[in-house]
Amino acid sequence: MKILYLEDDINLSATIEEFLIDEGFEVICVYDGKEALEVLYCQNFDLLIFDVQVPHINGFELLKSLRESNNQTPTIFTTSLNSIDDLSRGYDIGADDYIKKPFLLKELLLRIKALLKREYKSLDDIVQIESNINYNLNTHKLIIDNQPHSINNKESELLKLLVKNRNSCVSFETIFETIWSYDEVHSEQSLRTYVKNLRKLLGKDKIKSIKKQGYMIE
């Protein structure tokens, strides 16, 4: 597991880095928010650990920027800020956990393991669509080149139905029965729009149209 650790206290950073490496993690340390952002532009991580009060771009603003750009990497804040407003702000921005300084190394490790376990517990539900495209049948998360992409609920249900029946034509009737509830009126135009949106992400030839029958993913 690869961790990006943002902490401007060099001694603390070195201590945490050594501890996590000894626990089997790969750790990249950065010392201000601007440096963190630059690293995140060119590398992917399994976990982010951000101190809040760091130079240039603080941890809150950094995570806010990442979430707005659709980077959903699990994130833990470490901070000496201890008011309920600070705690609330961290979670509202998109933090997954929040640990107050000073903390025990073992506590940090337990929180990391719990978060990663929660994040990856559904690995068995991940289907590889292409070498660079994965889809999680459980969470409906579409990952392309290690980046999550948002698709709406009906697009998710359609993709799930197609990948579960890979290399087989899924009939229009089955699609309408599956992704539209009984009290909704299905729409052929809407279905074509969902397919079009998925093709933009997966590649225009990935979802095949079977004339007068339905759709298929190979």
CSV table of C-alpha atoms in Angstrom, one decimal:
chain,number,residue,atom,x,y,z
A,1,MET,CA,0.0,0.0,0.0
A,2,LYS,CA,1.3,3.4,-1.0
A,3,ILE,CA,0.8,6.4,1.3
A,4,LEU,CA,1.3,10.1,0.8
A,5,TYR,CA,2.2,11.8,4.1
A,6,LEU,CA,1.9,15.6,4.4
A,7,GLU,CA,3.5,16.9,7.6
A,8,ASP,CA,5.6,20.1,7.9
A,9,ASP,CA,7.3,18.9,11.2
A,10,ILE,CA,10.4,17.2,9.8
A,11,ASN,CA,11.1,15.2,12.9
A,12,LEU,CA,7.6,13.9,13.2
A,13,SER,CA,7.5,13.1,9.5
A,14,ALA,CA,10.7,11.1,9.7
A,15,THR,CA,9.4,9.2,12.7
A,16,ILE,CA,6.0,8.3,11.1
A,17,GLU,CA,7.7,7.5,7.8
A,18,GLU,CA,10.1,5.0,9.4
A,19,PHE,CA,7.3,3.4,11.5
A,20,LEU,CA,5.1,2.9,8.5
A,21,ILE,CA,7.9,1.6,6.3
A,22,ASP,CA,8.7,-1.0,9.0
A,23,GLU,CA,5.0,-2.0,8.9
A,24,GLY,CA,5.3,-2.7,5.2
A,25,PHE,CA,3.9,0.5,3.6
A,26,GLU,CA,5.5,2.5,0.8
A,27,VAL,CA,5.6,6.1,2.1
A,28,ILE,CA,6.2,9.4,0.2
A,29,CYS,CA,6.6,12.4,2.5
A,30,VAL,CA,5.9,16.0,1.5
A,31,TYR,CA,6.1,19.1,3.7
A,32,ASP,CA,3.7,21.6,2.3
A,33,GLY,CA,0.3,21.6,0.5
A,34,LYS,CA,1.7,22.9,-2.8
A,35,GLU,CA,4.3,20.1,-2.9
A,36,ALA,CA,1.5,17.5,-2.1
A,37,LEU,CA,-0.6,18.8,-4.9
A,38,GLU,CA,2.3,18.5,-7.4
A,39,VAL,CA,3.0,14.9,-6.3
A,40,LEU,CA,-0.7,14.0,-6.6
A,41,TYR,CA,-0.8,15.2,-10.2
A,42,CYS,CA,1.7,12.5,-11.2
A,43,GLN,CA,1.3,9.7,-8.8
A,44,ASN,CA,-1.5,7.6,-7.4
A,45,PHE,CA,-1.8,6.5,-3.7
A,46,ASP,CA,-3.9,4.1,-1.7
A,47,LEU,CA,-4.1,6.4,1.3
A,48,LEU,CA,-3.5,10.1,2.1
A,49,ILE,CA,-2.5,11.3,5.5
A,50,PHE,CA,-2.6,15.1,5.8
A,51,ASP,CA,-1.7,17.4,8.6
A,52,VAL,CA,-4.1,20.4,8.5
A,53,GLN,CA,-1.8,23.3,9.5
A,54,VAL,CA,0.9,23.2,6.8
A,55,PRO,CA,2.4,26.0,4.6
A,56,HIS,CA,1.0,27.3,1.2
A,57,ILE,CA,-2.2,25.1,1.0
A,58,ASN,CA,-3.6,23.8,4.3
A,59,GLY,CA,-4.9,20.3,4.6
A,60,PHE,CA,-8.5,21.3,4.5
A,61,GLU,CA,-8.1,23.3,1.3
A,62,LEU,CA,-6.0,20.6,-0.3
A,63,LEU,CA,-8.5,17.8,0.3
A,64,LYS,CA,-11.4,20.1,-0.8
A,65,SER,CA,-9.5,20.6,-4.1
A,66,LEU,CA,-8.9,16.9,-4.5
A,67,ARG,CA,-12.5,16.0,-3.9
A,68,GLU,CA,-13.7,18.6,-6.3
A,69,SER,CA,-11.5,17.1,-9.0
A,70,ASN,CA,-13.1,13.7,-8.2
A,71,ASN,CA,-10.0,12.2,-6.4
A,72,GLN,CA,-11.6,9.9,-3.8
A,73,THR,CA,-8.5,8.5,-2.3
A,74,PRO,CA,-9.1,7.6,1.4
A,75,THR,CA,-7.8,10.4,3.6
A,76,ILE,CA,-6.9,10.8,7.3
A,77,PHE,CA,-6.4,14.2,8.9
A,78,THR,CA,-3.8,14.6,11.7
A,79,THR,CA,-4.1,17.8,13.6
A,80,SER,CA,-3.8,19.6,16.9
A,81,LEU,CA,-7.0,21.4,16.1
A,82,ASN,CA,-9.6,19.9,18.4
A,83,SER,CA,-12.8,21.9,18.2
A,84,ILE,CA,-16.0,20.3,17.1
A,85,ASP,CA,-16.2,22.8,14.2
A,86,ASP,CA,-12.8,21.8,12.9
A,87,LEU,CA,-13.8,18.1,13.2
A,88,SER,CA,-17.1,18.8,11.4
A,89,ARG,CA,-15.3,20.8,8.6
A,90,GLY,CA,-12.8,17.9,8.0
A,91,TYR,CA,-15.6,15.4,7.5
A,92,ASP,CA,-17.7,17.8,5.5
A,93,ILE,CA,-14.8,18.3,3.1
A,94,GLY,CA,-14.5,14.5,2.6
A,95,ALA,CA,-12.1,13.1,5.2
A,96,ASP,CA,-12.5,9.5,6.1
A,97,ASP,CA,-10.9,9.7,9.5
A,98,TYR,CA,-9.5,12.3,11.9
A,99,ILE,CA,-6.8,11.8,14.5
A,100,LYS,CA,-5.8,14.4,17.0
A,101,LYS,CA,-2.2,15.1,17.9
A,102,PRO,CA,-0.4,13.9,19.9
A,103,PHE,CA,-1.3,10.3,18.9
A,104,LEU,CA,0.3,6.9,19.5
A,105,LEU,CA,1.9,5.2,16.5
A,106,LYS,CA,-0.1,2.1,17.2
A,107,GLU,CA,-3.4,4.2,17.1
A,108,LEU,CA,-2.4,5.6,13.7
A,109,LEU,CA,-1.6,2.1,12.4
A,110,LEU,CA,-5.0,0.7,13.6
A,111,ARG,CA,-6.8,3.6,11.9
A,112,ILE,CA,-4.9,3.0,8.7
A,113,LYS,CA,-5.6,-0.7,8.7
A,114,ALA,CA,-9.3,-0.2,9.5
A,115,LEU,CA,-9.7,2.4,6.7
A,116,LEU,CA,-7.9,0.3,4.1
A,117,LYS,CA,-9.8,-2.8,5.1
A,118,ARG,CA,-13.1,-0.9,4.6
A,119,GLU,CA,-11.9,0.5,1.3
A,120,TYR,CA,-10.8,-2.9,-0.1
A,121,LYS,CA,-13.2,-5.3,1.5
A,122,SER,CA,-15.1,-5.6,-1.8
A,123,LEU,CA,-12.2,-6.5,-4.0
A,124,ASP,CA,-13.9,-9.8,-5.0
A,125,ASP,CA,-16.7,-7.8,-6.6
A,126,ILE,CA,-14.3,-5.9,-8.9
A,127,VAL,CA,-14.6,-6.8,-12.6
A,128,GLN,CA,-11.8,-5.9,-15.0
A,129,ILE,CA,-13.4,-4.5,-18.2
A,130,GLU,CA,-10.1,-3.5,-19.8
A,131,SER,CA,-6.5,-3.6,-18.5
A,132,ASN,CA,-7.0,0.0,-17.3
A,133,ILE,CA,-10.7,-0.1,-16.4
A,134,ASN,CA,-12.3,-1.8,-13.4
A,135,TYR,CA,-15.8,-1.8,-12.1
A,136,ASN,CA,-16.9,-2.6,-8.6
A,137,LEU,CA,-20.2,-4.5,-8.7
A,138,ASN,CA,-20.8,-3.7,-5.0
A,139,THR,CA,-20.0,0.0,-4.8
A,140,HIS,CA,-20.8,0.8,-8.4
A,141,LYS,CA,-17.4,2.6,-8.6
A,142,LEU,CA,-15.9,2.8,-12.1
A,143,ILE,CA,-12.1,3.2,-12.1
A,144,ILE,CA,-10.3,4.3,-15.2
A,145,ASP,CA,-6.5,4.6,-15.1
A,146,ASN,CA,-6.7,4.5,-11.3
A,147,GLN,CA,-9.1,7.4,-11.1
A,148,PRO,CA,-12.8,7.1,-10.1
A,149,HIS,CA,-15.4,8.3,-12.5
A,150,SER,CA,-19.0,9.2,-11.6
A,151,ILE,CA,-21.9,7.6,-13.4
A,152,ASN,CA,-25.5,8.0,-12.4
A,153,ASN,CA,-27.6,5.2,-10.8
A,154,LYS,CA,-29.2,3.9,-14.0
A,155,GLU,CA,-25.9,3.9,-15.8
A,156,SER,CA,-24.4,1.9,-12.9
A,157,GLU,CA,-27.3,-0.6,-13.0
A,158,LEU,CA,-26.9,-1.0,-16.7
A,159,LEU,CA,-23.2,-1.5,-16.5
A,160,LYS,CA,-23.6,-4.0,-13.7
A,161,LEU,CA,-26.2,-6.0,-15.8
A,162,LEU,CA,-23.9,-6.0,-18.9
A,163,VAL,CA,-20.7,-7.1,-17.1
A,164,LYS,CA,-22.6,-9.8,-15.2
A,165,ASN,CA,-23.7,-11.2,-18.6
A,166,ARG,CA,-20.4,-10.6,-20.4
A,167,ASN,CA,-20.3,-11.9,-24.0
A,168,SER,CA,-24.0,-12.4,-24.0
A,169,CYS,CA,-26.7,-10.2,-25.4
A,170,VAL,CA,-28.9,-8.6,-22.7
A,171,SER,CA,-32.3,-8.0,-24.2
A,172,PHE,CA,-34.1,-4.7,-24.2
A,173,GLU,CA,-36.8,-6.3,-22.1
A,174,THR,CA,-34.4,-7.5,-19.5
A,175,ILE,CA,-32.7,-4.1,-19.3
A,176,PHE,CA,-36.0,-2.3,-18.9
A,177,GLU,CA,-37.2,-4.7,-16.2
A,178,THR,CA,-33.9,-4.4,-14.3
A,179,ILE,CA,-32.9,-0.8,-14.3
A,180,TRP,CA,-36.4,0.8,-14.3
A,181,SER,CA,-38.6,0.1,-11.2
A,182,TYR,CA,-42.1,-1.2,-11.7
A,183,ASP,CA,-43.7,2.2,-11.2
A,184,GLU,CA,-41.4,4.0,-13.7
A,185,VAL,CA,-42.1,4.3,-17.4
A,186,HIS,CA,-39.0,3.1,-19.3
A,187,SER,CA,-37.5,5.2,-22.0
A,188,GLU,CA,-35.7,3.9,-25.1
A,189,GLN,CA,-34.2,7.4,-25.6
A,190,SER,CA,-32.9,7.4,-22.0
A,191,LEU,CA,-31.4,4.0,-22.5
A,192,ARG,CA,-29.6,5.2,-25.6
A,193,THR,CA,-28.3,8.1,-23.6
A,194,TYR,CA,-27.0,5.9,-20.9
A,195,VAL,CA,-25.2,3.7,-23.4
A,196,LYS,CA,-23.7,6.7,-25.1
A,197,ASN,CA,-22.4,8.1,-21.8
A,198,LEU,CA,-20.8,4.7,-20.9
A,199,ARG,CA,-19.2,4.4,-24.3
A,200,LYS,CA,-17.5,7.8,-23.7
A,201,LEU,CA,-15.8,6.3,-20.7
A,202,LEU,CA,-15.3,2.7,-21.8
A,203,GLY,CA,-14.6,3.2,-25.5
A,204,LYS,CA,-17.1,3.5,-28.3
A,205,ASP,CA,-16.8,-0.1,-29.4
A,206,LYS,CA,-16.9,-1.7,-25.9
A,207,ILE,CA,-20.7,-1.9,-25.7
A,208,LYS,CA,-22.1,-3.6,-28.8
A,209,SER,CA,-25.6,-2.9,-30.1
A,210,ILE,CA,-27.3,-6.2,-31.2
A,211,LYS,CA,-29.9,-5.1,-33.7
A,212,LYS,CA,-33.4,-5.3,-32.4
A,213,GLN,CA,-32.3,-7.4,-29.5
A,214,GLY,CA,-30.2,-5.5,-26.9
A,215,TYR,CA,-26.7,-4.7,-25.9
A,216,MET,CA,-23.6,-6.7,-25.0
A,217,ILE,CA,-20.2,-6.1,-23.4
A,218,GLU,CA,-17.4,-8.4,-24.7
